[in-house]
Short mmCIF file of C-alpha atoms in Angstrom, two decimals:
data_model
loop_
_atom_site.label_atom_id
_atom_site.label_comp_id
_atom_site.label_asym_id
_atom_site.label_seq_id
_atom_site.Cartn_x
_atom_site.Cartn_y
_atom_site.Cartn_z
CA UNK Q 26 26.58 4.18 6.29
CA UNK Q 27 24.86 7.55 6.00
CA UNK Q 28 21.37 8.83 5.11
CA UNK Q 29 20.60 12.66 5.01
CA UNK Q 30 17.15 14.27 4.78
CA UNK Q 31 17.06 17.89 4.02
CA UNK Q 32 14.07 20.25 3.74
CA UNK Q 33 13.57 24.00 2.85
CA UNK Q 34 10.07 24.30 4.26
CA UNK Q 35 9.87 27.43 6.35
CA UNK Q 36 10.83 27.27 9.24
CA UNK Q 37 12.98 24.49 8.14
CA UNK Q 38 13.91 23.44 11.79
CA UNK Q 39 10.19 22.05 12.02
CA UNK Q 40 11.87 18.98 10.49
CA UNK Q 41 12.87 18.23 14.13
CA UNK Q 42 9.21 18.11 15.13
CA UNK Q 43 8.26 15.77 12.13
CA UNK Q 44 11.13 13.35 12.95
CA UNK Q 45 10.71 13.71 16.74
CA UNK Q 46 14.39 14.33 17.06
CA UNK Q 47 15.76 17.61 18.56
CA UNK Q 48 18.17 19.45 16.14
CA UNK Q 49 20.36 20.58 19.13
CA UNK Q 50 21.28 16.99 20.19
CA UNK Q 51 23.01 13.98 18.98
CA UNK Q 52 20.96 10.93 19.85
CA UNK Q 53 22.08 7.29 19.90
CA UNK Q 54 20.06 4.13 19.35
CA UNK Q 55 21.56 0.68 19.91
CA UNK Q 56 21.04 -1.99 17.24
CA UNK Q 57 21.88 -5.70 17.57
CA UNK Q 58 24.61 -5.14 15.03
CA UNK Q 59 25.95 -1.68 15.94
CA UNK Q 60 24.88 1.85 16.82
CA UNK Q 61 22.56 4.36 14.94
CA UNK Q 62 23.06 8.11 15.56
CA UNK Q 63 20.76 10.95 14.54
CA UNK Q 64 22.27 14.48 14.26
CA UNK Q 65 21.70 17.75 12.33
CA UNK Q 66 24.65 19.02 10.23
CA UNK Q 67 22.64 22.12 9.61
CA UNK Q 68 19.62 23.59 11.31
CA UNK Q 69 18.48 26.98 10.01
CA UNK Q 70 15.27 28.72 9.21
CA UNK Q 71 15.67 28.28 5.41
CA UNK Q 72 17.24 24.82 5.37
CA UNK Q 73 17.60 21.93 7.82
CA UNK Q 74 19.29 18.56 7.28
CA UNK Q 75 18.90 15.46 9.63
CA UNK Q 76 21.46 12.74 9.25
CA UNK Q 77 21.11 9.14 10.23
CA UNK Q 78 24.54 7.35 10.51
CA UNK Q 79 24.71 3.72 11.19
CA UNK Q 80 27.92 2.31 12.65
CA UNK Q 81 27.92 -1.41 11.95
CA UNK Q 82 30.17 -3.76 13.91
CA UNK Q 83 30.83 -6.65 11.40
CA UNK Q 84 31.87 -9.00 14.29
CA UNK Q 85 28.71 -8.45 16.10
CA UNK Q 86 26.73 -8.89 12.80
CA UNK Q 87 28.43 -12.35 12.29
CA UNK Q 88 27.81 -13.51 15.80
CA UNK Q 89 24.13 -12.83 15.35
CA UNK Q 90 23.97 -15.36 12.40
CA UNK Q 91 22.78 -18.84 13.06
CA UNK Q 92 25.09 -21.88 13.21
CA UNK Q 93 23.56 -23.33 10.04
CA UNK Q 94 24.40 -20.10 8.07
CA UNK Q 95 26.92 -21.07 5.30
CA UNK Q 96 30.60 -20.22 6.16
CA UNK Q 97 32.13 -18.00 3.65
CA UNK Q 98 35.32 -17.42 5.55
CA UNK Q 99 36.61 -13.95 5.27
CA UNK Q 100 33.41 -12.96 3.37
CA UNK Q 101 31.47 -12.89 6.64
CA UNK Q 102 33.97 -10.37 8.21
CA UNK Q 103 35.14 -8.45 5.09
CA UNK Q 104 32.03 -7.19 3.18
CA UNK Q 105 30.21 -4.03 2.23
CA UNK Q 106 27.46 -4.20 5.05
CA UNK Q 107 29.21 -1.55 7.31
CA UNK Q 108 29.44 1.01 4.35
CA UNK Q 109 26.57 0.55 1.96
CA UNK Q 110 22.90 1.25 2.58
CA UNK Q 111 20.99 -1.98 2.83
CA UNK Q 112 18.34 -3.74 5.02
CA UNK Q 113 20.55 -2.81 7.97
CA UNK Q 114 19.90 0.86 7.44
CA UNK Q 115 16.16 0.17 6.65
CA UNK Q 116 15.72 -1.58 9.99
CA UNK Q 117 17.50 1.17 11.79
CA UNK Q 118 15.43 3.81 10.14
CA UNK Q 119 12.25 1.93 11.21
CA UNK Q 120 13.48 1.90 14.78
CA UNK Q 121 14.69 5.44 15.00
CA UNK Q 122 11.89 7.17 13.10
CA UNK Q 123 9.09 4.89 14.17
CA UNK Q 124 6.61 7.67 15.08
CA UNK Q 125 7.52 9.67 12.05
CA UNK Q 126 6.76 6.80 9.70
CA UNK Q 127 3.10 6.83 10.94
CA UNK Q 128 2.69 10.44 10.04
CA UNK Q 129 1.83 11.46 13.53
CA UNK Q 130 3.00 14.78 14.82
CA UNK Q 131 0.98 16.50 17.56
CA UNK Q 132 2.99 19.69 17.41
CA UNK Q 133 2.71 20.16 13.65
CA UNK Q 134 -0.25 18.09 12.40
CA UNK Q 135 -0.83 20.18 9.31
CA UNK Q 136 2.80 19.78 8.27
CA UNK Q 137 2.88 16.12 8.75
CA UNK Q 138 -0.25 15.62 6.75
CA UNK Q 139 0.92 17.22 3.54
CA UNK Q 140 3.93 17.16 1.22
CA UNK Q 141 6.94 19.21 1.94
CA UNK Q 142 10.03 19.82 -0.22
CA UNK Q 143 12.64 17.15 0.55
CA UNK Q 144 16.00 16.17 -0.57
CA UNK Q 145 17.42 12.68 0.46
CA UNK Q 146 20.86 11.55 -0.18
CA UNK Q 147 22.56 8.08 0.03
CA UNK Q 148 26.27 8.16 -0.84
CA UNK Q 149 26.56 4.42 -1.40
CA UNK Q 150 23.68 2.19 -2.17
CA UNK Q 151 23.89 -1.45 -3.59
CA UNK Q 152 21.52 -1.47 -6.59
CA UNK Q 153 21.00 -4.59 -8.43
CA UNK Q 154 20.10 -3.60 -12.09
CA UNK Q 155 22.09 -0.32 -11.92
CA UNK Q 156 20.90 3.18 -11.72
CA UNK Q 157 17.84 2.60 -14.04
CA UNK Q 158 16.30 0.48 -11.32
CA UNK Q 159 16.54 3.41 -8.85
CA UNK Q 160 14.67 5.55 -11.39
CA UNK Q 161 12.11 2.75 -11.99
CA UNK Q 162 11.34 2.40 -8.25
CA UNK Q 163 11.52 6.01 -6.97
CA UNK Q 164 10.41 7.88 -10.10
CA UNK Q 165 6.71 6.90 -10.04
CA UNK Q 166 6.51 8.00 -6.33
CA UNK Q 167 7.03 11.67 -7.18
CA UNK Q 168 10.80 11.90 -6.80
CA UNK Q 169 13.32 13.46 -9.23
CA UNK Q 170 16.00 10.79 -9.11
CA UNK Q 171 19.68 11.21 -9.62
CA UNK Q 172 21.47 7.94 -9.53
CA UNK Q 173 25.11 7.84 -10.42
CA UNK Q 174 26.95 4.54 -10.77
CA UNK Q 175 30.10 4.27 -8.62
CA UNK Q 176 33.17 3.17 -10.58
CA UNK Q 177 35.09 0.02 -9.41
CA UNK Q 178 38.16 2.17 -9.38
CA UNK Q 179 38.39 5.79 -10.36
CA UNK Q 180 41.97 5.25 -11.31
CA UNK Q 181 41.01 2.53 -13.78
CA UNK Q 182 37.99 3.59 -15.47
CA UNK Q 183 38.24 0.75 -18.02
CA UNK Q 184 37.27 -1.66 -15.22
CA UNK Q 185 33.68 -0.27 -15.41
CA UNK Q 186 31.05 0.44 -12.81
CA UNK Q 187 30.44 -1.42 -9.51
CA UNK Q 188 27.05 -2.50 -8.45
CA UNK Q 189 26.73 0.66 -6.18
CA UNK Q 190 25.15 4.01 -6.89
CA UNK Q 191 25.19 7.43 -5.37
CA UNK Q 192 21.46 8.35 -4.92
CA UNK Q 193 19.75 11.60 -4.57
CA UNK Q 194 16.01 12.16 -4.34
CA UNK Q 195 14.24 15.50 -4.65
CA UNK Q 196 10.53 16.25 -4.54
CA UNK Q 197 7.58 17.50 -2.61
CA UNK Q 198 6.51 14.38 -0.76
CA UNK Q 199 4.89 13.76 2.80
CA UNK Q 200 7.76 12.87 5.07
CA UNK Q 201 6.03 9.76 6.43
CA UNK Q 202 5.64 8.48 2.81
CA UNK Q 203 9.29 9.35 2.09
CA UNK Q 204 10.48 7.27 5.15
CA UNK Q 205 8.34 4.37 4.08
CA UNK Q 206 9.57 4.47 0.54
CA UNK Q 207 13.05 4.14 1.82
CA UNK Q 208 12.18 1.34 4.35
CA UNK Q 209 10.75 -0.78 1.43
CA UNK Q 210 13.00 0.17 -1.42
CA UNK Q 211 16.44 0.09 0.28
CA UNK Q 212 16.43 -3.76 0.65
CA UNK Q 213 14.51 -4.04 -2.76
CA UNK Q 214 17.39 -2.34 -4.53
CA UNK Q 215 20.00 -4.38 -2.83
CA UNK Q 216 17.79 -7.53 -3.34
CA UNK Q 217 18.84 -8.95 -0.17
CA UNK Q 218 18.09 -8.86 3.63
CA UNK Q 219 20.39 -9.66 6.57
CA UNK Q 220 17.81 -11.61 8.39
CA UNK Q 221 15.46 -14.51 7.70
CA UNK Q 222 12.35 -13.38 5.78
CA UNK Q 223 9.32 -14.75 7.93
CA UNK Q 224 5.64 -14.49 7.41
CA UNK Q 225 5.51 -11.15 9.39
CA UNK Q 226 7.38 -9.49 6.53
CA UNK Q 227 4.12 -9.34 4.55
CA UNK Q 228 2.59 -7.19 7.42
CA UNK Q 229 5.63 -4.92 7.38
CA UNK Q 230 5.30 -4.48 3.58
CA UNK Q 231 1.63 -3.74 3.63
CA UNK Q 232 2.05 -1.30 6.56
CA UNK Q 233 4.75 0.63 4.81
CA UNK Q 234 3.35 0.42 1.38
CA UNK Q 235 -0.33 0.78 2.03
CA UNK Q 236 -0.59 4.38 0.59
CA UNK Q 237 1.54 3.89 -2.50
CA UNK Q 238 2.60 0.31 -3.38
CA UNK Q 239 -0.65 -0.93 -4.81
CA UNK Q 240 -0.61 1.88 -7.52
CA UNK Q 241 3.18 1.36 -8.32
CA UNK Q 242 3.79 0.24 -11.89
CA UNK Q 243 6.58 -2.14 -10.53
CA UNK Q 244 4.63 -3.36 -7.61
CA UNK Q 245 5.09 -6.98 -8.49
CA UNK Q 246 8.80 -6.79 -8.80
CA UNK Q 247 9.04 -4.73 -5.49
CA UNK Q 248 6.93 -7.27 -3.73
CA UNK Q 249 8.85 -10.30 -4.90
CA UNK Q 250 12.22 -8.76 -4.11
CA UNK Q 251 11.08 -7.50 -0.64
CA UNK Q 252 9.82 -11.03 0.21
CA UNK Q 253 12.96 -12.77 -1.12
CA UNK Q 254 11.03 -14.40 -3.96
CA UNK Q 255 9.19 -16.68 -1.55
CA UNK Q 256 6.14 -17.78 -3.29
CA UNK Q 257 3.76 -18.42 -0.37
CA UNK Q 258 4.51 -15.01 1.12
CA UNK Q 259 4.29 -13.31 -2.34
CA UNK Q 260 0.79 -14.85 -2.85
CA UNK Q 261 -0.46 -13.42 0.41
CA UNK Q 262 0.99 -9.94 -0.37
CA UNK Q 263 -0.49 -9.87 -3.83
CA UNK Q 264 -3.94 -10.49 -2.47
CA UNK Q 265 -3.58 -7.85 0.27
CA UNK Q 266 -2.33 -5.39 -2.40
CA UNK Q 267 -5.32 -6.24 -4.55
CA UNK Q 268 -7.61 -5.35 -1.75
CA UNK Q 269 -5.73 -2.08 -1.04
CA UNK Q 270 -5.64 -0.89 -4.66
CA UNK Q 271 -8.55 -2.71 -6.16
CA UNK Q 272 -6.15 -3.89 -8.81
CA UNK Q 273 -6.46 -6.82 -11.11
CA UNK Q 274 -4.81 -9.62 -9.14
CA UNK Q 275 -3.59 -11.31 -12.28
CA UNK Q 276 -1.27 -8.23 -12.81
CA UNK Q 277 0.18 -8.56 -9.42
CA UNK Q 278 0.99 -12.25 -9.74
CA UNK Q 279 4.59 -13.27 -10.47
CA UNK Q 280 5.33 -14.47 -13.86
CA UNK Q 281 4.88 -18.15 -14.34
CA UNK Q 282 8.49 -18.67 -15.41
CA UNK Q 283 9.51 -18.08 -11.81
CA UNK Q 284 9.85 -21.12 -9.62
CA UNK Q 285 6.99 -21.01 -7.12
CA UNK Q 286 8.33 -23.96 -5.14
CA UNK Q 287 7.24 -24.14 -1.49
CA UNK Q 288 9.51 -22.39 1.06
CA UNK Q 289 11.69 -24.80 2.86
CA UNK Q 290 11.33 -22.86 6.10
CA UNK Q 291 13.95 -21.14 8.20
CA UNK Q 292 16.86 -23.09 9.55
CA UNK Q 293 16.51 -24.25 13.23
CA UNK Q 294 18.67 -21.36 14.43
CA UNK Q 295 18.24 -18.81 11.72
CA UNK Q 296 18.42 -15.21 12.93
CA UNK Q 297 14.93 -13.75 13.45
CA UNK Q 298 13.48 -10.70 11.85
CA UNK Q 299 15.01 -7.47 13.30
CA UNK Q 300 11.49 -6.01 13.86
CA UNK Q 301 8.65 -7.21 16.13
CA UNK Q 302 5.79 -8.92 14.18
CA UNK Q 303 3.02 -6.56 13.10
CA UNK Q 304 -0.58 -6.86 14.15
CA UNK Q 305 -1.98 -6.96 10.67
CA UNK Q 306 -3.69 -10.15 9.58
CA UNK Q 307 -2.46 -12.18 6.66
CA UNK Q 308 -4.94 -12.34 3.95
CA UNK Q 309 -4.53 -14.97 1.33
CA UNK Q 310 -5.15 -14.83 -2.39
CA UNK Q 311 -8.68 -15.89 -3.35
CA UNK Q 312 -7.66 -17.35 -6.62
CA UNK Q 313 -5.03 -19.95 -7.58
CA UNK Q 314 -2.14 -18.87 -9.70
CA UNK Q 315 -1.42 -19.97 -13.24
CA UNK Q 316 0.17 -23.45 -13.44
CA UNK Q 317 4.02 -23.21 -13.17
CA UNK Q 318 6.31 -24.33 -15.98
CA UNK Q 319 6.54 -28.10 -15.99
CA UNK Q 320 3.20 -28.79 -14.34
CA UNK Q 321 0.70 -30.86 -16.25
CA UNK Q 322 -2.25 -28.90 -17.39
CA UNK Q 323 -4.60 -31.39 -15.86
CA UNK Q 324 -3.14 -30.97 -12.46
CA UNK Q 325 -5.04 -27.59 -12.14
CA UNK Q 326 -8.26 -26.14 -13.31
CA UNK Q 327 -8.32 -25.42 -17.06
CA UNK Q 328 -8.89 -21.82 -16.47
CA UNK Q 329 -8.13 -19.80 -13.22
CA UNK Q 330 -11.00 -18.17 -11.40
CA UNK Q 331 -11.42 -14.52 -12.09
CA UNK Q 332 -10.25 -12.24 -9.30
CA UNK Q 333 -12.97 -11.20 -6.79
CA UNK Q 334 -12.19 -7.51 -7.10
CA UNK Q 335 -12.76 -7.66 -10.89
CA UNK Q 336 -16.15 -9.57 -10.37
CA UNK Q 337 -17.12 -7.02 -7.82
CA UNK Q 338 -16.36 -4.03 -10.08
CA UNK Q 339 -18.21 -5.65 -12.95
CA UNK Q 340 -21.21 -6.31 -10.77
CA UNK Q 341 -21.32 -2.76 -9.71
CA UNK Q 342 -21.02 -1.47 -13.38
CA UNK Q 343 -23.83 -3.86 -14.39
CA UNK Q 344 -26.11 -2.67 -11.63
CA UNK Q 345 -25.44 0.96 -12.50
CA UNK Q 346 -26.26 0.27 -16.16
CA UNK Q 347 -29.52 -1.47 -15.11
CA UNK Q 348 -30.45 1.45 -13.04
CA UNK Q 349 -30.28 3.84 -15.99
CA UNK Q 350 -28.06 6.30 -14.07
CA UNK Q 351 -26.09 8.81 -16.08
CA UNK Q 352 -24.35 10.49 -13.18
CA UNK Q 353 -22.42 8.54 -10.58
CA UNK Q 354 -20.46 9.40 -7.51
CA UNK Q 355 -18.04 6.83 -5.97
CA UNK Q 356 -17.90 7.47 -2.32
CA UNK Q 357 -14.59 6.22 -1.08
CA UNK Q 358 -12.99 5.92 -4.50
CA UNK Q 359 -9.52 4.90 -3.22
CA UNK Q 360 -7.10 4.63 -6.12
CA UNK Q 361 -9.67 5.33 -8.74
CA UNK Q 362 -10.24 1.80 -10.43
CA UNK Q 363 -14.05 2.15 -10.51
CA UNK Q 364 -13.85 5.78 -11.53
CA UNK Q 365 -11.77 4.90 -14.46
CA UNK Q 366 -14.08 2.07 -15.48
CA UNK Q 367 -17.04 4.57 -15.33
CA UNK Q 368 -15.13 7.10 -17.57
CA UNK Q 369 -14.55 4.33 -20.04
CA UNK Q 370 -18.49 4.02 -20.57
CA UNK Q 371 -19.89 7.10 -22.39
CA UNK Q 372 -23.35 6.61 -20.87
CA UNK Q 373 -22.02 7.90 -17.57
CA UNK Q 374 -21.89 11.69 -18.38
CA UNK Q 375 -20.92 12.86 -15.02
CA UNK Q 376 -18.48 10.83 -12.65
CA UNK Q 377 -17.14 11.96 -9.25
CA UNK Q 378 -14.74 10.31 -6.95
CA UNK Q 379 -14.59 11.14 -3.38
CA UNK Q 380 -12.10 9.90 -0.66
CA UNK Q 381 -11.07 11.09 2.79
CA UNK Q 382 -7.37 10.44 2.01
CA UNK Q 383 -5.53 13.07 -0.01
CA UNK Q 384 -2.88 10.47 -0.79
CA UNK Q 385 -5.39 8.12 -2.22
CA UNK Q 386 -6.79 11.00 -4.48
CA UNK Q 387 -3.20 11.78 -5.56
CA UNK Q 388 -2.71 8.06 -6.53
CA UNK Q 389 -6.07 8.13 -8.39
CA UNK Q 390 -5.05 11.19 -10.26
CA UNK Q 391 -1.86 9.42 -11.39
CA UNK Q 392 -3.60 6.25 -12.24
CA UNK Q 393 -6.26 8.18 -14.25
CA UNK Q 394 -3.38 10.27 -16.03
CA UNK Q 395 -5.40 13.36 -14.97
CA UNK Q 396 -2.66 15.71 -16.21
CA UNK Q 397 -2.81 14.12 -19.79
CA UNK Q 398 -6.51 13.38 -19.91
CA UNK Q 399 -8.36 14.48 -23.03
CA UNK Q 400 -10.56 17.56 -22.39
CA UNK Q 401 -13.86 15.76 -23.21
CA UNK Q 402 -13.12 13.06 -20.75
CA UNK Q 403 -11.84 15.41 -18.19
CA UNK Q 404 -15.03 17.46 -18.30
CA UNK Q 405 -16.98 14.50 -17.15
CA UNK Q 406 -14.81 13.93 -14.06
CA UNK Q 407 -14.47 15.48 -10.61
CA UNK Q 408 -12.18 14.28 -7.85
CA UNK Q 409 -12.34 15.83 -4.43
CA UNK Q 410 -11.63 15.16 -0.80
CA UNK Q 411 -14.50 14.68 1.68
CA UNK Q 412 -15.59 12.74 4.69
CA UNK Q 413 -18.60 10.46 4.39
CA UNK Q 414 -19.75 11.19 7.96
CA UNK Q 415 -20.19 14.93 7.44
CA UNK Q 416 -22.89 16.49 5.23
CA UNK Q 417 -21.39 17.87 2.07
CA UNK Q 418 -23.51 19.52 -0.62
CA UNK Q 419 -21.05 18.22 -3.34
CA UNK Q 420 -22.37 14.75 -2.65
CA UNK Q 421 -25.88 15.72 -3.93
CA UNK Q 422 -27.28 15.79 -7.41
CA UNK Q 423 -26.15 12.34 -8.72
CA UNK Q 424 -28.47 9.71 -10.06
CA UNK Q 425 -26.50 6.97 -8.34
CA UNK Q 426 -23.79 6.65 -5.47
CA UNK Q 427 -21.45 3.64 -4.86
CA UNK Q 428 -20.08 2.54 -1.56
CA UNK Q 429 -17.87 -0.34 -2.77
CA UNK Q 430 -15.99 -1.97 0.16
CA UNK Q 431 -16.35 1.24 2.29
CA UNK Q 432 -18.85 0.74 5.14
CA UNK Q 433 -16.70 -1.81 6.98
CA UNK Q 434 -13.95 0.80 7.30
CA UNK Q 435 -16.27 3.03 9.35
CA UNK Q 436 -16.45 2.77 13.14
CA UNK Q 437 -19.92 1.24 14.02
CA UNK Q 438 -20.92 4.33 16.14
CA UNK Q 439 -20.25 6.48 13.03
CA UNK Q 440 -22.49 4.37 10.74
CA UNK Q 441 -25.58 6.49 11.58
CA UNK Q 442 -23.75 9.68 10.48
CA UNK Q 443 -22.77 8.00 7.16
CA UNK Q 444 -26.42 6.82 6.58
CA UNK Q 445 -27.67 10.49 7.35
CA UNK Q 446 -25.23 11.98 4.88
CA UNK Q 447 -25.73 9.43 1.97
CA UNK Q 448 -29.31 8.32 2.32
CA UNK Q 449 -30.73 11.38 4.06
CA UNK Q 450 -28.82 14.48 2.68
CA UNK Q 451 -27.35 13.52 -0.65
CA UNK Q 452 -30.26 11.14 -1.32
CA UNK Q 453 -29.39 9.77 -4.77
CA UNK Q 454 -31.92 7.78 -6.70
CA UNK Q 455 -29.82 4.66 -6.41
CA UNK Q 456 -27.27 3.52 -3.89
CA UNK Q 457 -25.09 0.47 -4.42
CA UNK Q 458 -23.27 -1.02 -1.32
CA UNK Q 459 -20.74 -3.96 -1.37
CA UNK Q 460 -19.16 -5.35 1.82
CA UNK Q 461 -17.33 -8.59 2.61
CA UNK Q 462 -19.45 -11.55 3.83
CA UNK Q 463 -17.97 -12.65 7.12
CA UNK Q 464 -19.31 -16.08 6.90
CA UNK Q 465 -17.14 -16.79 3.87
CA UNK Q 466 -13.88 -16.03 5.63
CA UNK Q 467 -13.34 -19.67 6.56
CA UNK Q 468 -12.80 -20.47 2.93
CA UNK Q 469 -9.52 -18.49 3.05
CA UNK Q 470 -6.88 -20.98 4.17
CA UNK Q 471 -4.38 -18.47 5.63
CA UNK Q 472 -6.78 -15.79 6.94
CA UNK Q 473 -6.53 -14.89 10.55
CA UNK Q 474 -9.15 -12.26 11.71
CA UNK Q 475 -10.72 -9.89 9.34
CA UNK Q 476 -9.79 -9.55 5.53
CA UNK Q 477 -8.19 -6.14 5.97
CA UNK Q 478 -6.30 -4.50 8.94
CA UNK Q 479 -8.48 -1.40 8.62
CA UNK Q 480 -11.87 -3.17 8.71
CA UNK Q 481 -13.84 -2.15 11.86
CA UNK Q 482 -16.31 -4.99 11.51
CA UNK Q 483 -17.45 -7.48 8.86
CA UNK Q 484 -21.07 -8.53 8.63
CA UNK Q 485 -22.81 -11.80 8.14
CA UNK Q 486 -25.50 -12.07 5.49
CA UNK Q 487 -28.20 -11.69 8.08
CA UNK Q 488 -26.46 -8.68 9.73
CA UNK Q 489 -25.99 -6.86 6.41
CA UNK Q 490 -29.61 -7.47 5.41
CA UNK Q 491 -30.91 -6.28 8.83
CA UNK Q 492 -28.71 -3.06 8.44
CA UNK Q 493 -30.15 -2.46 4.91
CA UNK Q 494 -33.72 -3.01 6.07
CA UNK Q 495 -33.34 -0.39 8.90
CA UNK Q 496 -31.85 2.09 6.33
CA UNK Q 497 -34.94 1.54 4.14
CA UNK Q 498 -37.35 2.12 7.01
CA UNK Q 499 -35.51 5.29 8.10
CA UNK Q 500 -35.02 6.97 4.72
CA UNK Q 501 -37.69 5.67 2.44
CA UNK Q 502 -35.62 3.31 0.26
CA UNK Q 503 -36.21 -0.31 -0.90
CA UNK Q 504 -33.49 -2.87 -1.30
CA UNK Q 505 -32.48 -5.99 -3.23
CA UNK Q 506 -29.46 -8.18 -2.72
CA UNK Q 507 -27.16 -9.93 -5.15
CA UNK Q 508 -24.12 -12.30 -4.58
CA UNK Q 509 -20.69 -11.37 -5.91
CA UNK Q 510 -18.37 -14.29 -6.54
CA UNK Q 511 -18.87 -18.00 -6.20
CA UNK Q 512 -22.06 -18.38 -4.21
CA UNK Q 513 -21.23 -21.04 -1.69
CA UNK Q 514 -24.57 -23.01 -0.81
CA UNK Q 515 -23.56 -23.10 2.86
CA UNK Q 516 -21.77 -19.85 3.48
CA UNK Q 517 -23.04 -17.55 0.62
CA UNK Q 518 -20.81 -15.37 -1.62
CA UNK Q 519 -17.47 -13.77 -0.65
CA UNK Q 520 -18.92 -10.35 -1.28
CA UNK Q 521 -22.38 -9.28 -0.73
CA UNK Q 522 -24.12 -6.42 -2.56
CA UNK Q 523 -27.11 -4.31 -1.73
CA UNK Q 524 -29.00 -2.26 -4.31
CA UNK Q 525 -31.03 0.48 -2.82
CA UNK Q 526 -33.63 2.49 -4.79
CA UNK Q 527 -36.20 5.29 -4.28
CA UNK Q 528 -38.34 4.36 -7.24
CA UNK Q 529 -40.49 1.35 -7.66
CA UNK Q 530 -39.04 -1.99 -6.38
CA UNK Q 531 -38.80 -3.20 -9.94
CA UNK Q 532 -35.99 -0.68 -10.71
CA UNK Q 533 -33.74 -1.69 -7.81
CA UNK Q 534 -31.76 -3.86 -10.12
CA UNK Q 535 -33.29 -7.29 -9.55
CA UNK Q 536 -32.45 -9.86 -6.94
CA UNK Q 537 -34.45 -11.04 -4.00
CA UNK Q 538 -35.97 -8.56 -1.53
#
């Protein structure tokens, strides 16, 4: 099977730096089921193409399967796996381009950080659902998609099309993102994997999809297919995606008509995952799913709990309304959920969203439909890139600033810089800060470690209040605290919120000082 990646960025041979593979050499990488080779059919200043060719040994592939795997006789030896792009190619891509997928390139950091013109071709790709599924999955990611169905037999067109497509992708996309799109979506389009889907698959999905999956309109279908429709794994992934994209978790849940039966677990000698387990912790869903078909209504609560991220956003909006603010800046806006909610309220006449990630801002622009936004709404909005640990004049001049689930992503030694930038330099009349309550984490059955792999710390209620008190002493604010979510009498709420103000304490938004 073959995958080619071409670029016309000048000089085009810089593709070799981004992929960490020299254009003048053929490199081989052994896999448990064959050999992967990387070579360059063309390498010039104006155009460069890298090819990944995977030579699959079907006998070795069969021998790697467990004894309990069903015997389909010749089907195990005569199949499409050596010829059609599938999870075999995705795993080889992850191994061969491991560093490129992280976006790190010390030789060309500016090139690795931004989009470049790319063309990707896959001659044969199994695609359950036909060419339209390739358009559905790749189109929203910025690709121009050409997916042509492969006929069963060109000599007998009346036989119709096969389940395979010839796929071509063109667009200006960051190379690391392009590789991660392929890593996730190749097995999703095939709707199959060649190895047992274990719990570490959630970590792989979140790692590869962190910058784009939460905002994808078909994120739910992609997640379910990638995880083999295993309900327990899907629930964990939906919660993690909700944290990444601040999306409504109910929109991410699988439809109730699907069978959410518990996974039977892998056979005793099932083949393991082809990749090492990731380091990211598995974060469970905070709320139960709707009752599946056939379950008596009384067996679950009459109404499911509202997702925590929705409660958090509503709590911030309520506090902003109470503050009387008309201009608001969302510091660390991510994919723009809060920004969109602010624009929906006409009392907020000036709204800004700031994030250090250009990719997050691009997702926010797509989510907010910036290119089609009415002029009167667009005039109220500003999106720009900025780091919260460096003084920026653009942060100043707002009635209120919001740091919603942001501070815990900052390294503790850099917190003082964030405080100086927000409370000292920008100095809005009101600052709203939300952050996880570490004490509540024991209520999440499947949680190991912190709630998100990028969290540098998580505070207890006492630690959060001590930090807020020190900020007030240093910068002349006062603070009140509110719970967000179910307020456990022993452990407190899942999210804690601080409302800082520079006016009288009565205007801080209520709560206990």
